[in-house]
Amino acid sequence: MAAFTYVDAYVAINSVDHSSNVKSVTVDVSLSTEDVTTMGSDWQVLIGGVLSGTLNIEFVDDMTNGDVDDLIWALLIARASTTFEVRPDSASVGANNPKWTGSVLPNSSQVGGAHGAAAMKSVSWPFTGTVARAEA
């Protein structure tokens, strides 16, 4: 197993690279389970249901025109889905650097922070539709 650290992740929202403002990113995927246990069973029987998930990003906030705060606000008030791409490294996509792509629905934003602390903005946006993992 080749262990690595996240030091140069690539994060694009709406086809624009925002990696330089990203402190952390996770693509969380889960599978719902459906209980199909029948009478007489001593053990629960489950089958896979629907896939879902969220894109979680912690941004170093930036109020500069056209940057993080503008982007998130515009996406939120548009009330529409937008695309994303995440890679462990900013290098080209490949077997050792896969990409996750799909659409999310920007449904939250916040402004504020603690006295003397770096301005941060965290979002957790749900997937809408298929999320793909590719190595090419």
mmCIF file of N, CA and C in Angstrom:
data_model
loop_
_atom_site.group_PDB
_atom_site.id
_atom_site.type_symbol
_atom_site.label_atom_id
_atom_site.label_comp_id
_atom_site.label_asym_id
_atom_site.label_seq_id
_atom_site.Cartn_x
_atom_site.Cartn_y
_atom_site.Cartn_z
ATOM 1 N N MET A 1 0.837 -1.176 0.000
ATOM 2 C CA MET A 1 0.000 0.000 0.000
ATOM 3 C C MET A 1 0.886 1.246 0.000
ATOM 4 N N ALA A 2 0.594 2.151 -0.883
ATOM 5 C CA ALA A 2 1.344 3.399 -0.949
ATOM 6 C C ALA A 2 0.589 4.465 -0.159
ATOM 7 N N ALA A 3 1.093 4.788 1.000
ATOM 8 C CA ALA A 3 0.472 5.827 1.822
ATOM 9 C C ALA A 3 0.835 7.199 1.263
ATOM 10 N N PHE A 4 -0.034 8.170 1.492
ATOM 11 C CA PHE A 4 0.253 9.522 1.027
ATOM 12 C C PHE A 4 -0.443 10.526 1.925
ATOM 13 N N THR A 5 -0.067 11.759 1.767
ATOM 14 C CA THR A 5 -0.720 12.849 2.485
ATOM 15 C C THR A 5 -1.335 13.798 1.471
ATOM 16 N N TYR A 6 -2.419 14.426 1.877
ATOM 17 C CA TYR A 6 -3.063 15.418 1.017
ATOM 18 C C TYR A 6 -2.321 16.741 1.176
ATOM 19 N N VAL A 7 -1.586 17.123 0.146
ATOM 20 C CA VAL A 7 -0.882 18.405 0.188
ATOM 21 C C VAL A 7 -1.154 19.239 -1.064
ATOM 22 N N ASP A 8 -1.756 18.634 -2.087
ATOM 23 C CA ASP A 8 -1.962 19.363 -3.343
ATOM 24 C C ASP A 8 -3.241 18.892 -4.032
ATOM 25 N N ALA A 9 -4.324 18.709 -3.261
ATOM 26 C CA ALA A 9 -5.577 18.232 -3.852
ATOM 27 C C ALA A 9 -6.098 19.234 -4.871
ATOM 28 N N TYR A 10 -6.808 18.706 -5.853
ATOM 29 C CA TYR A 10 -7.427 19.541 -6.892
ATOM 30 C C TYR A 10 -8.922 19.572 -6.632
ATOM 31 N N VAL A 11 -9.495 20.774 -6.563
ATOM 32 C CA VAL A 11 -10.927 20.942 -6.337
ATOM 33 C C VAL A 11 -11.451 21.989 -7.317
ATOM 34 N N ALA A 12 -12.325 21.546 -8.221
ATOM 35 C CA ALA A 12 -12.952 22.467 -9.173
ATOM 36 C C ALA A 12 -14.453 22.487 -8.915
ATOM 37 N N ILE A 13 -15.003 23.671 -8.911
ATOM 38 C CA ILE A 13 -16.450 23.871 -8.782
ATOM 39 C C ILE A 13 -16.892 24.634 -10.024
ATOM 40 N N ASN A 14 -17.901 24.095 -10.695
ATOM 41 C CA ASN A 14 -18.406 24.737 -11.904
ATOM 42 C C ASN A 14 -17.271 24.952 -12.908
ATOM 43 N N SER A 15 -16.387 23.937 -13.008
ATOM 44 C CA SER A 15 -15.247 23.917 -13.939
ATOM 45 C C SER A 15 -14.159 24.945 -13.634
ATOM 46 N N VAL A 16 -14.182 25.551 -12.451
ATOM 47 C CA VAL A 16 -13.157 26.521 -12.068
ATOM 48 C C VAL A 16 -12.343 25.946 -10.912
ATOM 49 N N ASP A 17 -11.025 25.956 -11.060
ATOM 50 C CA ASP A 17 -10.120 25.434 -10.041
ATOM 51 C C ASP A 17 -10.085 26.378 -8.840
ATOM 52 N N HIS A 18 -10.509 25.871 -7.676
ATOM 53 C CA HIS A 18 -10.491 26.654 -6.438
ATOM 54 C C HIS A 18 -9.538 26.034 -5.415
ATOM 55 N N SER A 19 -8.635 25.177 -5.873
ATOM 56 C CA SER A 19 -7.730 24.454 -4.979
ATOM 57 C C SER A 19 -6.935 25.365 -4.057
ATOM 58 N N SER A 20 -6.540 26.518 -4.548
ATOM 59 C CA SER A 20 -5.696 27.406 -3.744
ATOM 60 C C SER A 20 -6.435 27.990 -2.535
ATOM 61 N N ASN A 21 -7.761 27.844 -2.494
ATOM 62 C CA ASN A 21 -8.539 28.323 -1.352
ATOM 63 C C ASN A 21 -9.083 27.179 -0.497
ATOM 64 N N VAL A 22 -8.720 25.938 -0.819
ATOM 65 C CA VAL A 22 -9.274 24.782 -0.119
ATOM 66 C C VAL A 22 -8.319 24.295 0.962
ATOM 67 N N LYS A 23 -8.839 24.195 2.184
ATOM 68 C CA LYS A 23 -8.069 23.638 3.306
ATOM 69 C C LYS A 23 -8.282 22.135 3.416
ATOM 70 N N SER A 24 -9.532 21.681 3.171
ATOM 71 C CA SER A 24 -9.811 20.244 3.198
ATOM 72 C C SER A 24 -10.988 19.932 2.288
ATOM 73 N N VAL A 25 -11.022 18.682 1.807
ATOM 74 C CA VAL A 25 -12.108 18.243 0.936
ATOM 75 C C VAL A 25 -12.348 16.757 1.157
ATOM 76 N N THR A 26 -13.607 16.373 1.195
ATOM 77 C CA THR A 26 -13.973 14.949 1.235
ATOM 78 C C THR A 26 -15.162 14.732 0.319
ATOM 79 N N VAL A 27 -15.147 13.582 -0.321
ATOM 80 C CA VAL A 27 -16.275 13.107 -1.123
ATOM 81 C C VAL A 27 -16.841 11.925 -0.355
ATOM 82 N N ASP A 28 -17.989 12.129 0.286
ATOM 83 C CA ASP A 28 -18.597 11.078 1.107
ATOM 84 C C ASP A 28 -19.721 10.409 0.331
ATOM 85 N N VAL A 29 -19.614 9.092 0.170
ATOM 86 C CA VAL A 29 -20.620 8.324 -0.557
ATOM 87 C C VAL A 29 -21.170 7.252 0.373
ATOM 88 N N SER A 30 -22.484 7.059 0.335
ATOM 89 C CA SER A 30 -23.084 6.012 1.160
ATOM 90 C C SER A 30 -24.174 5.299 0.373
ATOM 91 N N LEU A 31 -24.456 4.109 0.796
ATOM 92 C CA LEU A 31 -25.466 3.258 0.185
ATOM 93 C C LEU A 31 -26.550 2.991 1.212
ATOM 94 N N SER A 32 -27.784 3.334 0.864
ATOM 95 C CA SER A 32 -28.874 3.019 1.792
ATOM 96 C C SER A 32 -29.080 1.510 1.802
ATOM 97 N N THR A 33 -29.628 1.025 2.886
ATOM 98 C CA THR A 33 -29.910 -0.406 2.986
ATOM 99 C C THR A 33 -31.401 -0.625 3.177
ATOM 100 N N GLU A 34 -31.877 -1.660 2.585
ATOM 101 C CA GLU A 34 -33.288 -2.025 2.691
ATOM 102 C C GLU A 34 -33.393 -3.367 3.394
ATOM 103 N N ASP A 35 -34.238 -3.430 4.387
ATOM 104 C CA ASP A 35 -34.437 -4.652 5.163
ATOM 105 C C ASP A 35 -35.436 -5.557 4.445
ATOM 106 N N VAL A 36 -34.979 -6.758 4.070
ATOM 107 C CA VAL A 36 -35.857 -7.726 3.404
ATOM 108 C C VAL A 36 -35.966 -9.007 4.234
ATOM 109 N N THR A 37 -35.797 -8.855 5.546
ATOM 110 C CA THR A 37 -35.899 -9.988 6.453
ATOM 111 C C THR A 37 -37.330 -10.511 6.452
ATOM 112 N N THR A 38 -37.459 -11.816 6.387
ATOM 113 C CA THR A 38 -38.791 -12.430 6.368
ATOM 114 C C THR A 38 -39.039 -13.195 7.669
ATOM 115 N N MET A 39 -40.286 -13.559 7.864
ATOM 116 C CA MET A 39 -40.672 -14.325 9.045
ATOM 117 C C MET A 39 -39.829 -15.596 9.143
ATOM 118 N N GLY A 40 -39.467 -15.965 10.346
ATOM 119 C CA GLY A 40 -38.683 -17.160 10.584
ATOM 120 C C GLY A 40 -37.180 -16.940 10.522
ATOM 121 N N SER A 41 -36.729 -15.760 10.100
ATOM 122 C CA SER A 41 -35.297 -15.467 10.023
ATOM 123 C C SER A 41 -34.769 -15.065 11.385
ATOM 124 N N ASP A 42 -33.641 -15.626 11.776
ATOM 125 C CA ASP A 42 -32.991 -15.239 13.022
ATOM 126 C C ASP A 42 -32.031 -14.076 12.816
ATOM 127 N N TRP A 43 -31.676 -13.829 11.568
ATOM 128 C CA TRP A 43 -30.739 -12.762 11.244
ATOM 129 C C TRP A 43 -31.380 -11.795 10.262
ATOM 130 N N GLN A 44 -31.037 -10.544 10.407
ATOM 131 C CA GLN A 44 -31.520 -9.517 9.491
ATOM 132 C C GLN A 44 -30.882 -9.709 8.115
ATOM 133 N N VAL A 45 -31.678 -9.541 7.063
ATOM 134 C CA VAL A 45 -31.197 -9.639 5.689
ATOM 135 C C VAL A 45 -31.358 -8.252 5.048
ATOM 136 N N LEU A 46 -30.255 -7.730 4.517
ATOM 137 C CA LEU A 46 -30.265 -6.403 3.918
ATOM 138 C C LEU A 46 -29.852 -6.471 2.456
ATOM 139 N N ILE A 47 -30.418 -5.579 1.659
ATOM 140 C CA ILE A 47 -29.969 -5.406 0.284
ATOM 141 C C ILE A 47 -29.613 -3.932 0.103
ATOM 142 N N GLY A 48 -28.760 -3.687 -0.883
ATOM 143 C CA GLY A 48 -28.358 -2.320 -1.179
ATOM 144 C C GLY A 48 -29.483 -1.552 -1.845
ATOM 145 N N GLY A 49 -29.608 -0.294 -1.488
ATOM 146 C CA GLY A 49 -30.637 0.570 -2.060
ATOM 147 C C GLY A 49 -30.029 1.644 -2.936
ATOM 148 N N VAL A 50 -30.244 2.887 -2.567
ATOM 149 C CA VAL A 50 -29.850 4.036 -3.376
ATOM 150 C C VAL A 50 -28.539 4.632 -2.870
ATOM 151 N N LEU A 51 -27.674 5.006 -3.807
ATOM 152 C CA LEU A 51 -26.438 5.704 -3.459
ATOM 153 C C LEU A 51 -26.733 7.181 -3.239
ATOM 154 N N SER A 52 -26.022 7.771 -2.293
ATOM 155 C CA SER A 52 -26.144 9.207 -2.035
ATOM 156 C C SER A 52 -24.829 9.687 -1.450
ATOM 157 N N GLY A 53 -24.726 10.967 -1.247
ATOM 158 C CA GLY A 53 -23.505 11.470 -0.642
ATOM 159 C C GLY A 53 -23.436 12.966 -0.610
ATOM 160 N N THR A 54 -22.294 13.450 -0.139
ATOM 161 C CA THR A 54 -22.058 14.879 -0.022
ATOM 162 C C THR A 54 -20.631 15.220 -0.409
ATOM 163 N N LEU A 55 -20.466 16.429 -0.880
ATOM 164 C CA LEU A 55 -19.156 17.017 -1.119
ATOM 165 C C LEU A 55 -18.921 17.996 0.018
ATOM 166 N N ASN A 56 -17.878 17.756 0.801
ATOM 167 C CA ASN A 56 -17.561 18.598 1.956
ATOM 168 C C ASN A 56 -16.266 19.345 1.680
ATOM 169 N N ILE A 57 -16.339 20.652 1.744
ATOM 170 C CA ILE A 57 -15.158 21.477 1.486
ATOM 171 C C ILE A 57 -15.025 22.521 2.589
ATOM 172 N N GLU A 58 -13.806 22.674 3.091
ATOM 173 C CA GLU A 58 -13.501 23.775 3.989
ATOM 174 C C GLU A 58 -12.611 24.739 3.212
ATOM 175 N N PHE A 59 -13.143 25.926 2.975
ATOM 176 C CA PHE A 59 -12.421 26.957 2.240
ATOM 177 C C PHE A 59 -11.757 27.936 3.198
ATOM 178 N N VAL A 60 -10.597 28.452 2.805
ATOM 179 C CA VAL A 60 -10.071 29.657 3.418
ATOM 180 C C VAL A 60 -10.838 30.761 2.711
ATOM 181 N N ASP A 61 -11.680 31.461 3.454
ATOM 182 C CA ASP A 61 -12.617 32.411 2.839
ATOM 183 C C ASP A 61 -11.876 33.569 2.183
ATOM 184 N N ASP A 62 -12.490 34.091 1.154
ATOM 185 C CA ASP A 62 -11.926 35.220 0.421
ATOM 186 C C ASP A 62 -13.072 36.072 -0.089
ATOM 187 N N MET A 63 -13.095 37.322 0.342
ATOM 188 C CA MET A 63 -14.165 38.239 -0.053
ATOM 189 C C MET A 63 -13.833 39.002 -1.333
ATOM 190 N N THR A 64 -12.672 38.722 -1.934
ATOM 191 C CA THR A 64 -12.286 39.389 -3.169
ATOM 192 C C THR A 64 -13.337 39.121 -4.237
ATOM 193 N N ASN A 65 -13.649 40.141 -5.013
ATOM 194 C CA ASN A 65 -14.638 40.000 -6.071
ATOM 195 C C ASN A 65 -14.296 38.806 -6.975
ATOM 196 N N GLY A 66 -15.258 37.923 -7.149
ATOM 197 C CA GLY A 66 -15.071 36.755 -8.004
ATOM 198 C C GLY A 66 -14.445 35.561 -7.311
ATOM 199 N N ASP A 67 -14.166 35.657 -6.017
ATOM 200 C CA ASP A 67 -13.524 34.533 -5.332
ATOM 201 C C ASP A 67 -14.525 33.741 -4.499
ATOM 202 N N VAL A 68 -14.079 33.069 -3.445
ATOM 203 C CA VAL A 68 -14.867 32.077 -2.713
ATOM 204 C C VAL A 68 -16.251 32.576 -2.295
ATOM 205 N N ASP A 69 -16.313 33.699 -1.606
ATOM 206 C CA ASP A 69 -17.606 34.180 -1.129
ATOM 207 C C ASP A 69 -18.553 34.486 -2.289
ATOM 208 N N ASP A 70 -18.053 35.150 -3.330
ATOM 209 C CA ASP A 70 -18.878 35.426 -4.519
ATOM 210 C C ASP A 70 -19.375 34.136 -5.164
ATOM 211 N N LEU A 71 -18.475 33.173 -5.325
ATOM 212 C CA LEU A 71 -18.831 31.897 -5.952
ATOM 213 C C LEU A 71 -19.950 31.202 -5.191
ATOM 214 N N ILE A 72 -19.751 31.023 -3.898
ATOM 215 C CA ILE A 72 -20.725 30.281 -3.103
ATOM 216 C C ILE A 72 -22.064 31.008 -3.062
ATOM 217 N N TRP A 73 -22.040 32.324 -2.897
ATOM 218 C CA TRP A 73 -23.294 33.070 -2.863
ATOM 219 C C TRP A 73 -24.039 32.946 -4.188
ATOM 220 N N ALA A 74 -23.335 33.107 -5.303
ATOM 221 C CA ALA A 74 -23.976 33.003 -6.622
ATOM 222 C C ALA A 74 -24.580 31.621 -6.840
ATOM 223 N N LEU A 75 -23.857 30.578 -6.432
ATOM 224 C CA LEU A 75 -24.377 29.219 -6.596
ATOM 225 C C LEU A 75 -25.607 28.989 -5.718
ATOM 226 N N LEU A 76 -25.564 29.502 -4.514
ATOM 227 C CA LEU A 76 -26.677 29.314 -3.573
ATOM 228 C C LEU A 76 -27.948 29.990 -4.075
ATOM 229 N N ILE A 77 -27.846 31.254 -4.477
ATOM 230 C CA ILE A 77 -29.068 31.951 -4.887
ATOM 231 C C ILE A 77 -29.561 31.519 -6.264
ATOM 232 N N ALA A 78 -28.718 30.827 -7.036
ATOM 233 C CA ALA A 78 -29.149 30.309 -8.339
ATOM 234 C C ALA A 78 -30.122 29.138 -8.176
ATOM 235 N N ARG A 79 -30.075 28.494 -7.010
ATOM 236 C CA ARG A 79 -30.967 27.364 -6.711
ATOM 237 C C ARG A 79 -30.869 26.254 -7.755
ATOM 238 N N ALA A 80 -29.679 26.018 -8.252
ATOM 239 C CA ALA A 80 -29.476 25.005 -9.283
ATOM 240 C C ALA A 80 -28.229 24.189 -8.957
ATOM 241 N N SER A 81 -28.138 23.020 -9.522
ATOM 242 C CA SER A 81 -26.966 22.180 -9.301
ATOM 243 C C SER A 81 -25.778 22.726 -10.081
ATOM 244 N N THR A 82 -24.588 22.323 -9.655
ATOM 245 C CA THR A 82 -23.356 22.700 -10.329
ATOM 246 C C THR A 82 -22.410 21.511 -10.313
ATOM 247 N N THR A 83 -21.431 21.521 -11.172
ATOM 248 C CA THR A 83 -20.507 20.394 -11.294
ATOM 249 C C THR A 83 -19.331 20.534 -10.336
ATOM 250 N N PHE A 84 -18.697 19.392 -10.062
ATOM 251 C CA PHE A 84 -17.474 19.388 -9.264
ATOM 252 C C PHE A 84 -16.523 18.335 -9.802
ATOM 253 N N GLU A 85 -15.253 18.531 -9.518
ATOM 254 C CA GLU A 85 -14.214 17.528 -9.765
ATOM 255 C C GLU A 85 -13.235 17.590 -8.618
ATOM 256 N N VAL A 86 -12.910 16.434 -8.058
ATOM 257 C CA VAL A 86 -11.954 16.334 -6.962
ATOM 258 C C VAL A 86 -10.925 15.276 -7.312
ATOM 259 N N ARG A 87 -9.653 15.603 -7.071
ATOM 260 C CA ARG A 87 -8.545 14.655 -7.257
ATOM 261 C C ARG A 87 -7.636 14.736 -6.033
ATOM 262 N N PRO A 88 -6.994 13.627 -5.657
ATOM 263 C CA PRO A 88 -6.065 13.672 -4.526
ATOM 264 C C PRO A 88 -4.881 14.606 -4.763
ATOM 265 N N ASP A 89 -4.511 14.782 -6.039
ATOM 266 C CA ASP A 89 -3.362 15.595 -6.399
ATOM 267 C C ASP A 89 -3.713 16.400 -7.642
ATOM 268 N N SER A 90 -3.068 17.547 -7.820
ATOM 269 C CA SER A 90 -3.374 18.390 -8.972
ATOM 270 C C SER A 90 -2.773 17.866 -10.274
ATOM 271 N N ALA A 91 -1.967 16.821 -10.188
ATOM 272 C CA ALA A 91 -1.373 16.226 -11.394
ATOM 273 C C ALA A 91 -2.464 15.616 -12.278
ATOM 274 N N SER A 92 -2.076 15.178 -13.448
ATOM 275 C CA SER A 92 -3.013 14.576 -14.395
ATOM 276 C C SER A 92 -3.698 13.359 -13.792
ATOM 277 N N VAL A 93 -4.917 13.129 -14.257
ATOM 278 C CA VAL A 93 -5.701 11.976 -13.813
ATOM 279 C C VAL A 93 -5.023 10.703 -14.301
ATOM 280 N N GLY A 94 -4.971 9.691 -13.449
ATOM 281 C CA GLY A 94 -4.369 8.413 -13.812
ATOM 282 C C GLY A 94 -4.686 7.363 -12.765
ATOM 283 N N ALA A 95 -4.121 6.190 -12.925
ATOM 284 C CA ALA A 95 -4.382 5.071 -12.011
ATOM 285 C C ALA A 95 -4.026 5.422 -10.567
ATOM 286 N N ASN A 96 -3.008 6.265 -10.373
ATOM 287 C CA ASN A 96 -2.590 6.661 -9.030
ATOM 288 C C ASN A 96 -3.135 8.026 -8.622
ATOM 289 N N ASN A 97 -3.979 8.601 -9.464
ATOM 290 C CA ASN A 97 -4.572 9.907 -9.166
ATOM 291 C C ASN A 97 -5.967 9.971 -9.797
ATOM 292 N N PRO A 98 -6.921 9.194 -9.252
ATOM 293 C CA PRO A 98 -8.261 9.180 -9.843
ATOM 294 C C PRO A 98 -8.995 10.500 -9.587
ATOM 295 N N LYS A 99 -10.074 10.683 -10.344
ATOM 296 C CA LYS A 99 -10.906 11.865 -10.128
ATOM 297 C C LYS A 99 -12.323 11.426 -9.830
ATOM 298 N N TRP A 100 -13.006 12.234 -9.035
ATOM 299 C CA TRP A 100 -14.424 12.052 -8.743
ATOM 300 C C TRP A 100 -15.134 13.260 -9.337
ATOM 301 N N THR A 101 -16.160 13.010 -10.126
ATOM 302 C CA THR A 101 -16.906 14.085 -10.771
ATOM 303 C C THR A 101 -18.396 13.857 -10.599
ATOM 304 N N GLY A 102 -19.134 14.932 -10.654
ATOM 305 C CA GLY A 102 -20.579 14.830 -10.551
ATOM 306 C C GLY A 102 -21.184 16.203 -10.369
ATOM 307 N N SER A 103 -22.408 16.201 -9.862
ATOM 308 C CA SER A 103 -23.120 17.448 -9.599
ATOM 309 C C SER A 103 -23.554 17.488 -8.135
ATOM 310 N N VAL A 104 -23.548 18.684 -7.597
ATOM 311 C CA VAL A 104 -24.013 18.923 -6.235
ATOM 312 C C VAL A 104 -25.034 20.055 -6.262
ATOM 313 N N LEU A 105 -25.836 20.111 -5.210
ATOM 314 C CA LEU A 105 -26.786 21.209 -5.053
ATOM 315 C C LEU A 105 -26.300 22.102 -3.916
ATOM 316 N N PRO A 106 -25.697 23.255 -4.237
ATOM 317 C CA PRO A 106 -25.248 24.164 -3.184
ATOM 318 C C PRO A 106 -26.451 24.668 -2.389
ATOM 319 N N ASN A 107 -26.572 24.202 -1.165
ATOM 320 C CA ASN A 107 -27.759 24.518 -0.357
ATOM 321 C C ASN A 107 -27.426 25.174 0.973
ATOM 322 N N SER A 108 -26.169 25.612 1.124
ATOM 323 C CA SER A 108 -25.813 26.272 2.382
ATOM 324 C C SER A 108 -24.583 27.155 2.198
ATOM 325 N N SER A 109 -24.480 28.136 3.080
ATOM 326 C CA SER A 109 -23.326 29.023 3.144
ATOM 327 C C SER A 109 -23.364 29.704 4.505
ATOM 328 N N GLN A 110 -22.254 30.269 4.921
ATOM 329 C CA GLN A 110 -22.233 31.023 6.164
ATOM 330 C C GLN A 110 -21.157 32.087 6.078
ATOM 331 N N VAL A 111 -21.300 33.102 6.904
ATOM 332 C CA VAL A 111 -20.323 34.180 6.992
ATOM 333 C C VAL A 111 -20.042 34.398 8.477
ATOM 334 N N GLY A 112 -18.796 34.633 8.815
ATOM 335 C CA GLY A 112 -18.462 34.933 10.200
ATOM 336 C C GLY A 112 -17.277 34.136 10.675
ATOM 337 N N GLY A 113 -16.921 34.347 11.925
ATOM 338 C CA GLY A 113 -15.795 33.639 12.499
ATOM 339 C C GLY A 113 -15.452 34.206 13.864
ATOM 340 N N ALA A 114 -14.474 33.606 14.483
ATOM 341 C CA ALA A 114 -14.046 34.005 15.817
ATOM 342 C C ALA A 114 -13.039 35.144 15.736
ATOM 343 N N HIS A 115 -13.004 35.949 16.786
ATOM 344 C CA HIS A 115 -12.059 37.052 16.876
ATOM 345 C C HIS A 115 -10.638 36.544 16.697
ATOM 346 N N GLY A 116 -9.919 37.145 15.768
ATOM 347 C CA GLY A 116 -8.519 36.806 15.560
ATOM 348 C C GLY A 116 -8.273 35.525 14.788
ATOM 349 N N ALA A 117 -9.330 34.828 14.394
ATOM 350 C CA ALA A 117 -9.157 33.556 13.685
ATOM 351 C C ALA A 117 -9.220 33.773 12.172
ATOM 352 N N ALA A 118 -8.604 32.879 11.449
ATOM 353 C CA ALA A 118 -8.655 32.931 9.990
ATOM 354 C C ALA A 118 -10.104 32.782 9.532
ATOM 355 N N ALA A 119 -10.461 33.519 8.511
ATOM 356 C CA ALA A 119 -11.821 33.443 7.963
ATOM 357 C C ALA A 119 -11.952 32.154 7.155
ATOM 358 N N MET A 120 -12.867 31.291 7.586
ATOM 359 C CA MET A 120 -13.082 29.999 6.936
ATOM 360 C C MET A 120 -14.543 29.898 6.517
ATOM 361 N N LYS A 121 -14.787 29.057 5.536
ATOM 362 C CA LYS A 121 -16.157 28.811 5.084
ATOM 363 C C LYS A 121 -16.251 27.318 4.771
ATOM 364 N N SER A 122 -17.134 26.609 5.471
ATOM 365 C CA SER A 122 -17.321 25.173 5.252
ATOM 366 C C SER A 122 -18.665 24.922 4.590
ATOM 367 N N VAL A 123 -18.655 24.036 3.595
ATOM 368 C CA VAL A 123 -19.900 23.654 2.937
ATOM 369 C C VAL A 123 -20.000 22.137 2.912
ATOM 370 N N SER A 124 -21.208 21.659 2.925
ATOM 371 C CA SER A 124 -21.507 20.231 2.801
ATOM 372 C C SER A 124 -22.706 20.137 1.867
ATOM 373 N N TRP A 125 -22.417 19.913 0.583
ATOM 374 C CA TRP A 125 -23.452 19.948 -0.445
ATOM 375 C C TRP A 125 -23.820 18.548 -0.906
ATOM 376 N N PRO A 126 -25.109 18.244 -0.982
ATOM 377 C CA PRO A 126 -25.538 16.904 -1.403
ATOM 378 C C PRO A 126 -25.346 16.679 -2.899
ATOM 379 N N PHE A 127 -25.020 15.431 -3.238
ATOM 380 C CA PHE A 127 -24.945 15.040 -4.643
ATOM 381 C C PHE A 127 -26.332 15.078 -5.251
ATOM 382 N N THR A 128 -26.392 15.384 -6.522
ATOM 383 C CA THR A 128 -27.627 15.269 -7.263
ATOM 384 C C THR A 128 -27.301 14.537 -8.561
ATOM 385 N N GLY A 129 -27.752 13.311 -8.654
ATOM 386 C CA GLY A 129 -27.395 12.490 -9.816
ATOM 387 C C GLY A 129 -26.172 11.652 -9.538
ATOM 388 N N THR A 130 -25.621 11.119 -10.598
ATOM 389 C CA THR A 130 -24.505 10.176 -10.530
ATOM 390 C C THR A 130 -23.185 10.863 -10.230
ATOM 391 N N VAL A 131 -22.396 10.219 -9.391
ATOM 392 C CA VAL A 131 -21.009 10.631 -9.148
ATOM 393 C C VAL A 131 -20.125 9.529 -9.714
ATOM 394 N N ALA A 132 -19.136 9.921 -10.495
ATOM 395 C CA ALA A 132 -18.271 8.938 -11.160
ATOM 396 C C ALA A 132 -16.852 9.025 -10.623
ATOM 397 N N ARG A 133 -16.184 7.882 -10.639
ATOM 398 C CA ARG A 133 -14.760 7.807 -10.314
ATOM 399 C C ARG A 133 -14.066 7.312 -11.573
ATOM 400 N N ALA A 134 -13.039 8.032 -12.010
ATOM 401 C CA ALA A 134 -12.340 7.664 -13.245
ATOM 402 C C ALA A 134 -10.835 7.755 -13.055
ATOM 403 N N GLU A 135 -10.102 6.936 -13.809
ATOM 404 C CA GLU A 135 -8.651 6.924 -13.777
ATOM 405 C C GLU A 135 -8.055 7.377 -15.106
ATOM 406 N N ALA A 136 -8.881 7.924 -15.966
ATOM 407 C CA ALA A 136 -8.399 8.416 -17.271
ATOM 408 C C ALA A 136 -9.170 9.651 -17.666
#
